[in-house]
Amino acid sequence: EMCIRDRRRVRGSAFVAMIRQFRGVSVTRLLLVVVVAGLALWFLAGPSTWVPSTPADSAVDTSLSQLEALLTEMEGKIQSVPRPMPRPSPGNEPSGEETDLNAQLKAAERQIEALAEDEDDQEQDDKEAKEREQKIERDRKQARKMGRNVLAPLNTGCYTCTNRECCCRSVDSRYTIHGPPYFGGSPCVPALPGKKFTSGGVCEPELWATRMDANTMASCEIEEETMEDVVRKQKARAREAVRSAAGSPDLNLMWVTDCQLQLEWSSVLLLWSALNVGQPGDFSRIATGCETAKQRKFVSEAMETVAEIFNAKHRVMVQG
């Protein structure tokens, strides 16, 4: 019996020491200790069924009861303490060098994005400049066909012209200023005689004038005089001369030519000779084949020039 009691004391002392050793550990270990303690209690309680109870056994039982109460109290305290949030391990925290490297990488990415945007803007500018140069070249060709010139230097406006002659042979060249809309390529148009545009000038691009001051805009086109108009005027002058003359001459000289230059000189020479010798009567020239107004005007002015020399303009008529 003494051996049994000694064995129980040793086992109880070892168990208490083990519990004290596991104080402050994790809940999992504490539960493991409780399980071990339960097994120990069961083992210790088993033989007592046939061993007579003694005062020493009562002391051990009291110690075990106190131990169980202590374990229950410790378990309640452990469960009431809030668990701390997991912290990143030292290996996962970025170091100072890694932080600097990340900042440099972000700065490089921003620089690359800025360079890409600048490159896109430069490509767009180059494209617009190329299209503008092509338009200027087309406008120059078109201006030459119209008998005009694109104003130089570049970005010169029609308002720089101060007379009709300059205005009607010019084209605006403001392709990059005073817009949009830009007036580059627009023919210049003059104001009506004696008037000015609302801008204060006498010449503006057609694009501006048609929108802003169409009532003041004049035309650069020269009204061509047809041969019929020339003949009608000459006949009117001739009738007026006949009415003012004392009598009509007995002889009228008439000849037919075409619009060739050599025949023009022949007609001029014939009229000059007749008037120079004092040939009486009227003179009529019939010109054929004069297809353009310019040719008809040349024929009429040549004959009138000779007639004015001898003050016989009312006696000369040109028909065609």
JSON list of C-alpha atoms in Angstrom, two decimals, residues 43-260:
[
{"chain": "A", "resi": 43, "resn": "PHE", "atom": "CA", "xyz": [-5.57, 6.02, -14.57]},
{"chain": "A", "resi": 44, "resn": "LEU", "atom": "CA", "xyz": [-5.26, 7.18, -11.00]},
{"chain": "A", "resi": 45, "resn": "ALA", "atom": "CA", "xyz": [-8.92, 6.63, -10.24]},
{"chain": "A", "resi": 46, "resn": "GLY", "atom": "CA", "xyz": [-8.92, 3.10, -11.67]},
{"chain": "A", "resi": 47, "resn": "PRO", "atom": "CA", "xyz": [-6.92, 1.30, -9.00]},
{"chain": "A", "resi": 48, "resn": "SER", "atom": "CA", "xyz": [-8.68, 3.13, -6.19]},
{"chain": "A", "resi": 49, "resn": "THR", "atom": "CA", "xyz": [-11.68, 0.93, -6.64]},
{"chain": "A", "resi": 50, "resn": "TRP", "atom": "CA", "xyz": [-9.98, -1.90, -4.89]},
{"chain": "A", "resi": 51, "resn": "VAL", "atom": "CA", "xyz": [-7.42, 0.12, -2.82]},
{"chain": "A", "resi": 52, "resn": "PRO", "atom": "CA", "xyz": [-8.70, 1.22, 0.54]},
{"chain": "A", "resi": 53, "resn": "SER", "atom": "CA", "xyz": [-9.08, 4.96, 0.96]},
{"chain": "A", "resi": 54, "resn": "THR", "atom": "CA", "xyz": [-6.48, 6.63, 3.11]},
{"chain": "A", "resi": 55, "resn": "PRO", "atom": "CA", "xyz": [-5.83, 10.22, 4.28]},
{"chain": "A", "resi": 56, "resn": "ALA", "atom": "CA", "xyz": [-2.98, 10.46, 1.74]},
{"chain": "A", "resi": 57, "resn": "ASP", "atom": "CA", "xyz": [-5.38, 9.53, -1.06]},
{"chain": "A", "resi": 58, "resn": "SER", "atom": "CA", "xyz": [-7.76, 12.24, 0.07]},
{"chain": "A", "resi": 59, "resn": "ALA", "atom": "CA", "xyz": [-4.94, 14.81, -0.08]},
{"chain": "A", "resi": 60, "resn": "VAL", "atom": "CA", "xyz": [-4.07, 13.68, -3.62]},
{"chain": "A", "resi": 61, "resn": "ASP", "atom": "CA", "xyz": [-7.70, 13.91, -4.65]},
{"chain": "A", "resi": 62, "resn": "THR", "atom": "CA", "xyz": [-7.88, 17.38, -3.19]},
{"chain": "A", "resi": 63, "resn": "SER", "atom": "CA", "xyz": [-4.74, 18.41, -5.06]},
{"chain": "A", "resi": 64, "resn": "LEU", "atom": "CA", "xyz": [-6.15, 17.03, -8.30]},
{"chain": "A", "resi": 65, "resn": "SER", "atom": "CA", "xyz": [-9.44, 18.88, -7.78]},
{"chain": "A", "resi": 66, "resn": "GLN", "atom": "CA", "xyz": [-7.57, 22.10, -7.21]},
{"chain": "A", "resi": 67, "resn": "LEU", "atom": "CA", "xyz": [-5.51, 21.38, -10.31]},
{"chain": "A", "resi": 68, "resn": "GLU", "atom": "CA", "xyz": [-8.65, 20.84, -12.38]},
{"chain": "A", "resi": 69, "resn": "ALA", "atom": "CA", "xyz": [-10.11, 24.10, -11.08]},
{"chain": "A", "resi": 70, "resn": "LEU", "atom": "CA", "xyz": [-6.88, 25.91, -11.97]},
{"chain": "A", "resi": 71, "resn": "LEU", "atom": "CA", "xyz": [-6.87, 24.42, -15.46]},
{"chain": "A", "resi": 72, "resn": "THR", "atom": "CA", "xyz": [-10.49, 25.48, -16.02]},
{"chain": "A", "resi": 73, "resn": "GLU", "atom": "CA", "xyz": [-9.70, 29.02, -14.86]},
{"chain": "A", "resi": 74, "resn": "MET", "atom": "CA", "xyz": [-6.65, 29.23, -17.13]},
{"chain": "A", "resi": 75, "resn": "GLU", "atom": "CA", "xyz": [-8.66, 27.94, -20.10]},
{"chain": "A", "resi": 76, "resn": "GLY", "atom": "CA", "xyz": [-11.33, 30.63, -19.54]},
{"chain": "A", "resi": 77, "resn": "LYS", "atom": "CA", "xyz": [-8.71, 33.39, -19.33]},
{"chain": "A", "resi": 78, "resn": "ILE", "atom": "CA", "xyz": [-7.00, 32.17, -22.50]},
{"chain": "A", "resi": 79, "resn": "GLN", "atom": "CA", "xyz": [-10.28, 32.09, -24.44]},
{"chain": "A", "resi": 80, "resn": "SER", "atom": "CA", "xyz": [-11.21, 35.60, -23.24]},
{"chain": "A", "resi": 81, "resn": "VAL", "atom": "CA", "xyz": [-7.97, 37.13, -24.52]},
{"chain": "A", "resi": 82, "resn": "PRO", "atom": "CA", "xyz": [-8.45, 38.47, -28.16]},
{"chain": "A", "resi": 83, "resn": "ARG", "atom": "CA", "xyz": [-6.19, 36.89, -30.70]},
{"chain": "A", "resi": 84, "resn": "PRO", "atom": "CA", "xyz": [-3.76, 39.32, -32.36]},
{"chain": "A", "resi": 85, "resn": "MET", "atom": "CA", "xyz": [-3.91, 39.81, -36.16]},
{"chain": "A", "resi": 86, "resn": "PRO", "atom": "CA", "xyz": [-1.19, 37.97, -38.03]},
{"chain": "A", "resi": 87, "resn": "ARG", "atom": "CA", "xyz": [1.75, 40.15, -38.84]},
{"chain": "A", "resi": 88, "resn": "PRO", "atom": "CA", "xyz": [3.75, 39.85, -42.02]},
{"chain": "A", "resi": 89, "resn": "SER", "atom": "CA", "xyz": [6.88, 37.95, -41.57]},
{"chain": "A", "resi": 90, "resn": "PRO", "atom": "CA", "xyz": [10.09, 39.94, -41.73]},
{"chain": "A", "resi": 91, "resn": "GLY", "atom": "CA", "xyz": [10.91, 38.29, -45.06]},
{"chain": "A", "resi": 92, "resn": "ASN", "atom": "CA", "xyz": [7.74, 39.63, -46.71]},
{"chain": "A", "resi": 93, "resn": "GLU", "atom": "CA", "xyz": [8.18, 43.26, -45.66]},
{"chain": "A", "resi": 94, "resn": "PRO", "atom": "CA", "xyz": [9.75, 45.39, -48.46]},
{"chain": "A", "resi": 95, "resn": "SER", "atom": "CA", "xyz": [13.13, 46.74, -47.62]},
{"chain": "A", "resi": 96, "resn": "GLY", "atom": "CA", "xyz": [14.25, 50.31, -48.22]},
{"chain": "A", "resi": 97, "resn": "GLU", "atom": "CA", "xyz": [16.05, 49.36, -51.42]},
{"chain": "A", "resi": 98, "resn": "GLU", "atom": "CA", "xyz": [12.96, 47.61, -52.75]},
{"chain": "A", "resi": 99, "resn": "THR", "atom": "CA", "xyz": [10.84, 50.68, -51.96]},
{"chain": "A", "resi": 100, "resn": "ASP", "atom": "CA", "xyz": [13.25, 52.96, -53.85]},
{"chain": "A", "resi": 101, "resn": "LEU", "atom": "CA", "xyz": [13.32, 50.55, -56.77]},
{"chain": "A", "resi": 102, "resn": "ASN", "atom": "CA", "xyz": [9.52, 50.46, -56.96]},
{"chain": "A", "resi": 103, "resn": "ALA", "atom": "CA", "xyz": [9.41, 54.26, -56.94]},
{"chain": "A", "resi": 104, "resn": "GLN", "atom": "CA", "xyz": [11.97, 54.42, -59.76]},
{"chain": "A", "resi": 105, "resn": "LEU", "atom": "CA", "xyz": [10.00, 51.88, -61.79]},
{"chain": "A", "resi": 106, "resn": "LYS", "atom": "CA", "xyz": [6.79, 53.90, -61.40]},
{"chain": "A", "resi": 107, "resn": "ALA", "atom": "CA", "xyz": [8.61, 57.09, -62.41]},
{"chain": "A", "resi": 108, "resn": "ALA", "atom": "CA", "xyz": [10.04, 55.35, -65.46]},
{"chain": "A", "resi": 109, "resn": "GLU", "atom": "CA", "xyz": [6.58, 54.11, -66.44]},
{"chain": "A", "resi": 110, "resn": "ARG", "atom": "CA", "xyz": [5.23, 57.66, -66.20]},
{"chain": "A", "resi": 111, "resn": "GLN", "atom": "CA", "xyz": [8.08, 58.96, -68.36]},
{"chain": "A", "resi": 112, "resn": "ILE", "atom": "CA", "xyz": [7.45, 56.27, -70.95]},
{"chain": "A", "resi": 113, "resn": "GLU", "atom": "CA", "xyz": [3.75, 57.16, -71.07]},
{"chain": "A", "resi": 114, "resn": "ALA", "atom": "CA", "xyz": [4.60, 60.85, -71.44]},
{"chain": "A", "resi": 115, "resn": "LEU", "atom": "CA", "xyz": [7.07, 60.10, -74.26]},
{"chain": "A", "resi": 116, "resn": "ALA", "atom": "CA", "xyz": [4.46, 57.97, -76.01]},
{"chain": "A", "resi": 117, "resn": "GLU", "atom": "CA", "xyz": [1.93, 60.81, -75.81]},
{"chain": "A", "resi": 118, "resn": "ASP", "atom": "CA", "xyz": [4.51, 63.30, -77.12]},
{"chain": "A", "resi": 119, "resn": "GLU", "atom": "CA", "xyz": [5.34, 60.95, -79.98]},
{"chain": "A", "resi": 120, "resn": "ASP", "atom": "CA", "xyz": [1.66, 60.64, -80.88]},
{"chain": "A", "resi": 121, "resn": "ASP", "atom": "CA", "xyz": [1.28, 64.42, -80.80]},
{"chain": "A", "resi": 122, "resn": "GLN", "atom": "CA", "xyz": [4.36, 64.84, -82.99]},
{"chain": "A", "resi": 123, "resn": "GLU", "atom": "CA", "xyz": [3.03, 62.33, -85.51]},
{"chain": "A", "resi": 124, "resn": "GLN", "atom": "CA", "xyz": [-0.29, 64.18, -85.62]},
{"chain": "A", "resi": 125, "resn": "ASP", "atom": "CA", "xyz": [1.51, 67.51, -86.10]},
{"chain": "A", "resi": 126, "resn": "ASP", "atom": "CA", "xyz": [3.65, 66.06, -88.91]},
{"chain": "A", "resi": 127, "resn": "LYS", "atom": "CA", "xyz": [0.56, 64.65, -90.59]},
{"chain": "A", "resi": 128, "resn": "GLU", "atom": "CA", "xyz": [-1.26, 67.99, -90.42]},
{"chain": "A", "resi": 129, "resn": "ALA", "atom": "CA", "xyz": [1.83, 69.84, -91.72]},
{"chain": "A", "resi": 130, "resn": "LYS", "atom": "CA", "xyz": [2.10, 67.45, -94.67]},
{"chain": "A", "resi": 131, "resn": "GLU", "atom": "CA", "xyz": [-1.58, 67.82, -95.51]},
{"chain": "A", "resi": 132, "resn": "ARG", "atom": "CA", "xyz": [-1.24, 71.61, -95.26]},
{"chain": "A", "resi": 133, "resn": "GLU", "atom": "CA", "xyz": [1.74, 71.63, -97.66]},
{"chain": "A", "resi": 134, "resn": "GLN", "atom": "CA", "xyz": [-0.20, 69.50, -100.13]},
{"chain": "A", "resi": 135, "resn": "LYS", "atom": "CA", "xyz": [-3.17, 71.88, -99.94]},
{"chain": "A", "resi": 136, "resn": "ILE", "atom": "CA", "xyz": [-0.91, 74.91, -100.49]},
{"chain": "A", "resi": 137, "resn": "GLU", "atom": "CA", "xyz": [0.58, 73.30, -103.58]},
{"chain": "A", "resi": 138, "resn": "ARG", "atom": "CA", "xyz": [-2.89, 72.50, -104.95]},
{"chain": "A", "resi": 139, "resn": "ASP", "atom": "CA", "xyz": [-4.02, 76.06, -104.27]},
{"chain": "A", "resi": 140, "resn": "ARG", "atom": "CA", "xyz": [-1.00, 77.46, -106.09]},
{"chain": "A", "resi": 141, "resn": "LYS", "atom": "CA", "xyz": [-1.74, 75.38, -109.17]},
{"chain": "A", "resi": 142, "resn": "GLN", "atom": "CA", "xyz": [-5.38, 76.41, -109.09]},
{"chain": "A", "resi": 143, "resn": "ALA", "atom": "CA", "xyz": [-4.41, 80.06, -108.63]},
{"chain": "A", "resi": 144, "resn": "ARG", "atom": "CA", "xyz": [-2.13, 79.94, -111.67]},
{"chain": "A", "resi": 145, "resn": "LYS", "atom": "CA", "xyz": [-5.00, 78.56, -113.74]},
{"chain": "A", "resi": 146, "resn": "MET", "atom": "CA", "xyz": [-7.12, 81.52, -112.59]},
{"chain": "A", "resi": 147, "resn": "GLY", "atom": "CA", "xyz": [-4.36, 83.99, -113.39]},
{"chain": "A", "resi": 148, "resn": "ARG", "atom": "CA", "xyz": [-3.70, 84.65, -109.71]},
{"chain": "A", "resi": 149, "resn": "ASN", "atom": "CA", "xyz": [-0.87, 84.14, -107.24]},
{"chain": "A", "resi": 150, "resn": "VAL", "atom": "CA", "xyz": [-0.90, 82.92, -103.64]},
{"chain": "A", "resi": 151, "resn": "LEU", "atom": "CA", "xyz": [0.19, 85.81, -101.45]},
{"chain": "A", "resi": 152, "resn": "ALA", "atom": "CA", "xyz": [3.72, 85.56, -100.06]},
{"chain": "A", "resi": 153, "resn": "PRO", "atom": "CA", "xyz": [5.09, 85.08, -97.51]},
{"chain": "A", "resi": 154, "resn": "LEU", "atom": "CA", "xyz": [2.96, 82.39, -95.91]},
{"chain": "A", "resi": 155, "resn": "ASN", "atom": "CA", "xyz": [0.05, 83.60, -93.74]},
{"chain": "A", "resi": 156, "resn": "THR", "atom": "CA", "xyz": [-0.43, 86.85, -95.70]},
{"chain": "A", "resi": 157, "resn": "GLY", "atom": "CA", "xyz": [-4.05, 87.97, -95.89]},
{"chain": "A", "resi": 158, "resn": "CYS", "atom": "CA", "xyz": [-6.03, 89.61, -98.69]},
{"chain": "A", "resi": 159, "resn": "TYR", "atom": "CA", "xyz": [-6.41, 92.70, -96.51]},
{"chain": "A", "resi": 160, "resn": "THR", "atom": "CA", "xyz": [-2.83, 93.65, -97.44]},
{"chain": "A", "resi": 161, "resn": "CYS", "atom": "CA", "xyz": [-4.03, 94.56, -100.94]},
{"chain": "A", "resi": 162, "resn": "THR", "atom": "CA", "xyz": [-5.13, 98.19, -101.18]},
{"chain": "A", "resi": 163, "resn": "ASN", "atom": "CA", "xyz": [-6.42, 98.29, -104.76]},
{"chain": "A", "resi": 164, "resn": "ARG", "atom": "CA", "xyz": [-8.60, 96.28, -107.10]},
{"chain": "A", "resi": 165, "resn": "GLU", "atom": "CA", "xyz": [-5.74, 95.16, -109.35]},
{"chain": "A", "resi": 166, "resn": "CYS", "atom": "CA", "xyz": [-3.79, 93.55, -106.49]},
{"chain": "A", "resi": 167, "resn": "CYS", "atom": "CA", "xyz": [-6.94, 92.05, -105.01]},
{"chain": "A", "resi": 168, "resn": "CYS", "atom": "CA", "xyz": [-8.15, 90.42, -108.22]},
{"chain": "A", "resi": 169, "resn": "ARG", "atom": "CA", "xyz": [-4.85, 88.65, -108.90]},
{"chain": "A", "resi": 170, "resn": "SER", "atom": "CA", "xyz": [-4.22, 87.35, -105.38]},
{"chain": "A", "resi": 171, "resn": "VAL", "atom": "CA", "xyz": [-5.17, 84.35, -103.21]},
{"chain": "A", "resi": 172, "resn": "ASP", "atom": "CA", "xyz": [-5.14, 84.41, -99.41]},
{"chain": "A", "resi": 173, "resn": "SER", "atom": "CA", "xyz": [-2.34, 82.38, -97.77]},
{"chain": "A", "resi": 174, "resn": "ARG", "atom": "CA", "xyz": [-3.43, 82.33, -94.10]},
{"chain": "A", "resi": 175, "resn": "TYR", "atom": "CA", "xyz": [-3.27, 78.58, -93.53]},
{"chain": "A", "resi": 176, "resn": "THR", "atom": "CA", "xyz": [-2.28, 78.57, -89.86]},
{"chain": "A", "resi": 177, "resn": "ILE", "atom": "CA", "xyz": [-3.45, 81.93, -88.41]},
{"chain": "A", "resi": 178, "resn": "HIS", "atom": "CA", "xyz": [-6.74, 83.77, -87.97]},
{"chain": "A", "resi": 179, "resn": "GLY", "atom": "CA", "xyz": [-8.76, 80.56, -87.80]},
{"chain": "A", "resi": 180, "resn": "PRO", "atom": "CA", "xyz": [-10.41, 78.21, -87.85]},
{"chain": "A", "resi": 181, "resn": "PRO", "atom": "CA", "xyz": [-11.83, 78.47, -90.37]},
{"chain": "A", "resi": 182, "resn": "TYR", "atom": "CA", "xyz": [-8.59, 79.33, -92.14]},
{"chain": "A", "resi": 183, "resn": "PHE", "atom": "CA", "xyz": [-8.83, 81.51, -95.24]},
{"chain": "A", "resi": 184, "resn": "GLY", "atom": "CA", "xyz": [-5.80, 80.03, -96.99]},
{"chain": "A", "resi": 185, "resn": "GLY", "atom": "CA", "xyz": [-6.61, 79.18, -100.62]},
{"chain": "A", "resi": 186, "resn": "SER", "atom": "CA", "xyz": [-9.62, 81.53, -100.84]},
{"chain": "A", "resi": 187, "resn": "PRO", "atom": "CA", "xyz": [-9.49, 83.99, -103.78]},
{"chain": "A", "resi": 188, "resn": "CYS", "atom": "CA", "xyz": [-9.42, 87.66, -102.84]},
{"chain": "A", "resi": 189, "resn": "VAL", "atom": "CA", "xyz": [-12.42, 89.81, -103.80]},
{"chain": "A", "resi": 190, "resn": "PRO", "atom": "CA", "xyz": [-12.64, 93.62, -103.84]},
{"chain": "A", "resi": 191, "resn": "ALA", "atom": "CA", "xyz": [-15.26, 95.86, -102.30]},
{"chain": "A", "resi": 192, "resn": "LEU", "atom": "CA", "xyz": [-17.65, 97.88, -104.41]},
{"chain": "A", "resi": 193, "resn": "PRO", "atom": "CA", "xyz": [-16.17, 101.08, -105.83]},
{"chain": "A", "resi": 194, "resn": "GLY", "atom": "CA", "xyz": [-16.05, 103.76, -103.15]},
{"chain": "A", "resi": 195, "resn": "LYS", "atom": "CA", "xyz": [-16.94, 101.34, -100.34]},
{"chain": "A", "resi": 196, "resn": "LYS", "atom": "CA", "xyz": [-15.11, 99.29, -97.71]},
{"chain": "A", "resi": 197, "resn": "PHE", "atom": "CA", "xyz": [-15.86, 96.03, -95.99]},
{"chain": "A", "resi": 198, "resn": "THR", "atom": "CA", "xyz": [-16.93, 95.99, -92.36]},
{"chain": "A", "resi": 199, "resn": "SER", "atom": "CA", "xyz": [-13.35, 94.96, -91.55]},
{"chain": "A", "resi": 200, "resn": "GLY", "atom": "CA", "xyz": [-12.18, 98.36, -92.79]},
{"chain": "A", "resi": 201, "resn": "GLY", "atom": "CA", "xyz": [-10.32, 97.05, -95.85]},
{"chain": "A", "resi": 202, "resn": "VAL", "atom": "CA", "xyz": [-11.07, 97.11, -99.56]},
{"chain": "A", "resi": 203, "resn": "CYS", "atom": "CA", "xyz": [-10.00, 93.50, -100.15]},
{"chain": "A", "resi": 204, "resn": "GLU", "atom": "CA", "xyz": [-10.95, 90.34, -98.28]},
{"chain": "A", "resi": 205, "resn": "PRO", "atom": "CA", "xyz": [-11.00, 86.58, -98.97]},
{"chain": "A", "resi": 206, "resn": "GLU", "atom": "CA", "xyz": [-14.11, 85.37, -100.75]},
{"chain": "A", "resi": 207, "resn": "LEU", "atom": "CA", "xyz": [-14.77, 82.89, -97.95]},
{"chain": "A", "resi": 208, "resn": "TRP", "atom": "CA", "xyz": [-15.01, 85.72, -95.42]},
{"chain": "A", "resi": 209, "resn": "ALA", "atom": "CA", "xyz": [-16.84, 88.20, -97.65]},
{"chain": "A", "resi": 210, "resn": "THR", "atom": "CA", "xyz": [-19.66, 85.82, -98.61]},
{"chain": "A", "resi": 211, "resn": "ARG", "atom": "CA", "xyz": [-20.36, 85.09, -94.94]},
{"chain": "A", "resi": 212, "resn": "MET", "atom": "CA", "xyz": [-19.77, 88.44, -93.27]},
{"chain": "A", "resi": 213, "resn": "ASP", "atom": "CA", "xyz": [-20.34, 91.23, -95.83]},
{"chain": "A", "resi": 214, "resn": "ALA", "atom": "CA", "xyz": [-21.78, 89.91, -99.07]},
{"chain": "A", "resi": 215, "resn": "ASN", "atom": "CA", "xyz": [-23.57, 93.17, -99.90]},
{"chain": "A", "resi": 216, "resn": "THR", "atom": "CA", "xyz": [-20.26, 95.03, -100.17]},
{"chain": "A", "resi": 217, "resn": "MET", "atom": "CA", "xyz": [-18.48, 92.37, -102.23]},
{"chain": "A", "resi": 218, "resn": "ALA", "atom": "CA", "xyz": [-17.77, 93.17, -105.88]},
{"chain": "A", "resi": 219, "resn": "SER", "atom": "CA", "xyz": [-16.69, 90.84, -108.67]},
{"chain": "A", "resi": 220, "resn": "CYS", "atom": "CA", "xyz": [-13.32, 90.57, -110.36]},
{"chain": "A", "resi": 221, "resn": "GLU", "atom": "CA", "xyz": [-14.81, 89.32, -113.60]},
{"chain": "A", "resi": 222, "resn": "ILE", "atom": "CA", "xyz": [-14.58, 91.75, -116.52]},
{"chain": "A", "resi": 223, "resn": "GLU", "atom": "CA", "xyz": [-17.77, 92.06, -118.43]},
{"chain": "A", "resi": 224, "resn": "GLU", "atom": "CA", "xyz": [-16.84, 91.10, -121.98]},
{"chain": "A", "resi": 225, "resn": "GLU", "atom": "CA", "xyz": [-18.30, 93.19, -124.77]},
{"chain": "A", "resi": 226, "resn": "THR", "atom": "CA", "xyz": [-19.69, 91.13, -127.61]},
{"chain": "A", "resi": 227, "resn": "MET", "atom": "CA", "xyz": [-19.31, 92.03, -131.28]},
{"chain": "A", "resi": 228, "resn": "GLU", "atom": "CA", "xyz": [-23.00, 92.78, -131.44]},
{"chain": "A", "resi": 229, "resn": "ASP", "atom": "CA", "xyz": [-22.59, 95.39, -128.71]},
{"chain": "A", "resi": 230, "resn": "VAL", "atom": "CA", "xyz": [-19.67, 96.96, -130.57]},
{"chain": "A", "resi": 231, "resn": "VAL", "atom": "CA", "xyz": [-21.60, 97.09, -133.85]},
{"chain": "A", "resi": 232, "resn": "ARG", "atom": "CA", "xyz": [-24.65, 98.53, -132.15]},
{"chain": "A", "resi": 233, "resn": "LYS", "atom": "CA", "xyz": [-22.62, 101.31, -130.59]},
{"chain": "A", "resi": 234, "resn": "GLN", "atom": "CA", "xyz": [-20.87, 102.05, -133.88]},
{"chain": "A", "resi": 235, "resn": "LYS", "atom": "CA", "xyz": [-24.14, 102.24, -135.75]},
{"chain": "A", "resi": 236, "resn": "ALA", "atom": "CA", "xyz": [-25.52, 104.56, -133.14]},
{"chain": "A", "resi": 237, "resn": "ARG", "atom": "CA", "xyz": [-22.52, 106.83, -133.51]},
{"chain": "A", "resi": 238, "resn": "ALA", "atom": "CA", "xyz": [-22.80, 106.64, -137.27]},
{"chain": "A", "resi": 239, "resn": "ARG", "atom": "CA", "xyz": [-26.46, 107.61, -137.28]},
{"chain": "A", "resi": 240, "resn": "GLU", "atom": "CA", "xyz": [-25.70, 110.48, -135.01]},
{"chain": "A", "resi": 241, "resn": "ALA", "atom": "CA", "xyz": [-22.96, 111.65, -137.35]},
{"chain": "A", "resi": 242, "resn": "VAL", "atom": "CA", "xyz": [-25.21, 111.35, -140.37]},
{"chain": "A", "resi": 243, "resn": "ARG", "atom": "CA", "xyz": [-27.87, 113.45, -138.74]},
{"chain": "A", "resi": 244, "resn": "SER", "atom": "CA", "xyz": [-25.33, 116.11, -137.93]},
{"chain": "A", "resi": 245, "resn": "ALA", "atom": "CA", "xyz": [-23.73, 116.14, -141.37]},
{"chain": "A", "resi": 246, "resn": "ALA", "atom": "CA", "xyz": [-24.96, 118.40, -144.13]},
{"chain": "A", "resi": 247, "resn": "GLY", "atom": "CA", "xyz": [-25.40, 115.54, -146.51]},
{"chain": "A", "resi": 248, "resn": "SER", "atom": "CA", "xyz": [-24.46, 111.93, -147.01]},
{"chain": "A", "resi": 249, "resn": "PRO", "atom": "CA", "xyz": [-21.46, 110.95, -149.18]},
{"chain": "A", "resi": 250, "resn": "ASP", "atom": "CA", "xyz": [-22.02, 109.19, -152.46]},
{"chain": "A", "resi": 251, "resn": "LEU", "atom": "CA", "xyz": [-19.40, 106.44, -151.82]},
{"chain": "A", "resi": 252, "resn": "ASN", "atom": "CA", "xyz": [-19.15, 103.86, -149.00]},
{"chain": "A", "resi": 253, "resn": "LEU", "atom": "CA", "xyz": [-16.05, 101.66, -148.82]},
{"chain": "A", "resi": 254, "resn": "MET", "atom": "CA", "xyz": [-16.50, 98.08, -147.49]},
{"chain": "A", "resi": 255, "resn": "TRP", "atom": "CA", "xyz": [-14.10, 95.10, -147.25]},
{"chain": "A", "resi": 256, "resn": "VAL", "atom": "CA", "xyz": [-14.09, 91.63, -145.71]},
{"chain": "A", "resi": 257, "resn": "THR", "atom": "CA", "xyz": [-11.27, 89.95, -143.72]},
{"chain": "A", "resi": 258, "resn": "ASP", "atom": "CA", "xyz": [-10.81, 87.37, -141.02]},
{"chain": "A", "resi": 259, "resn": "CYS", "atom": "CA", "xyz": [-9.03, 87.75, -137.68]},
{"chain": "A", "resi": 260, "resn": "GLN", "atom": "CA", "xyz": [-5.53, 86.90, -138.83]}
]
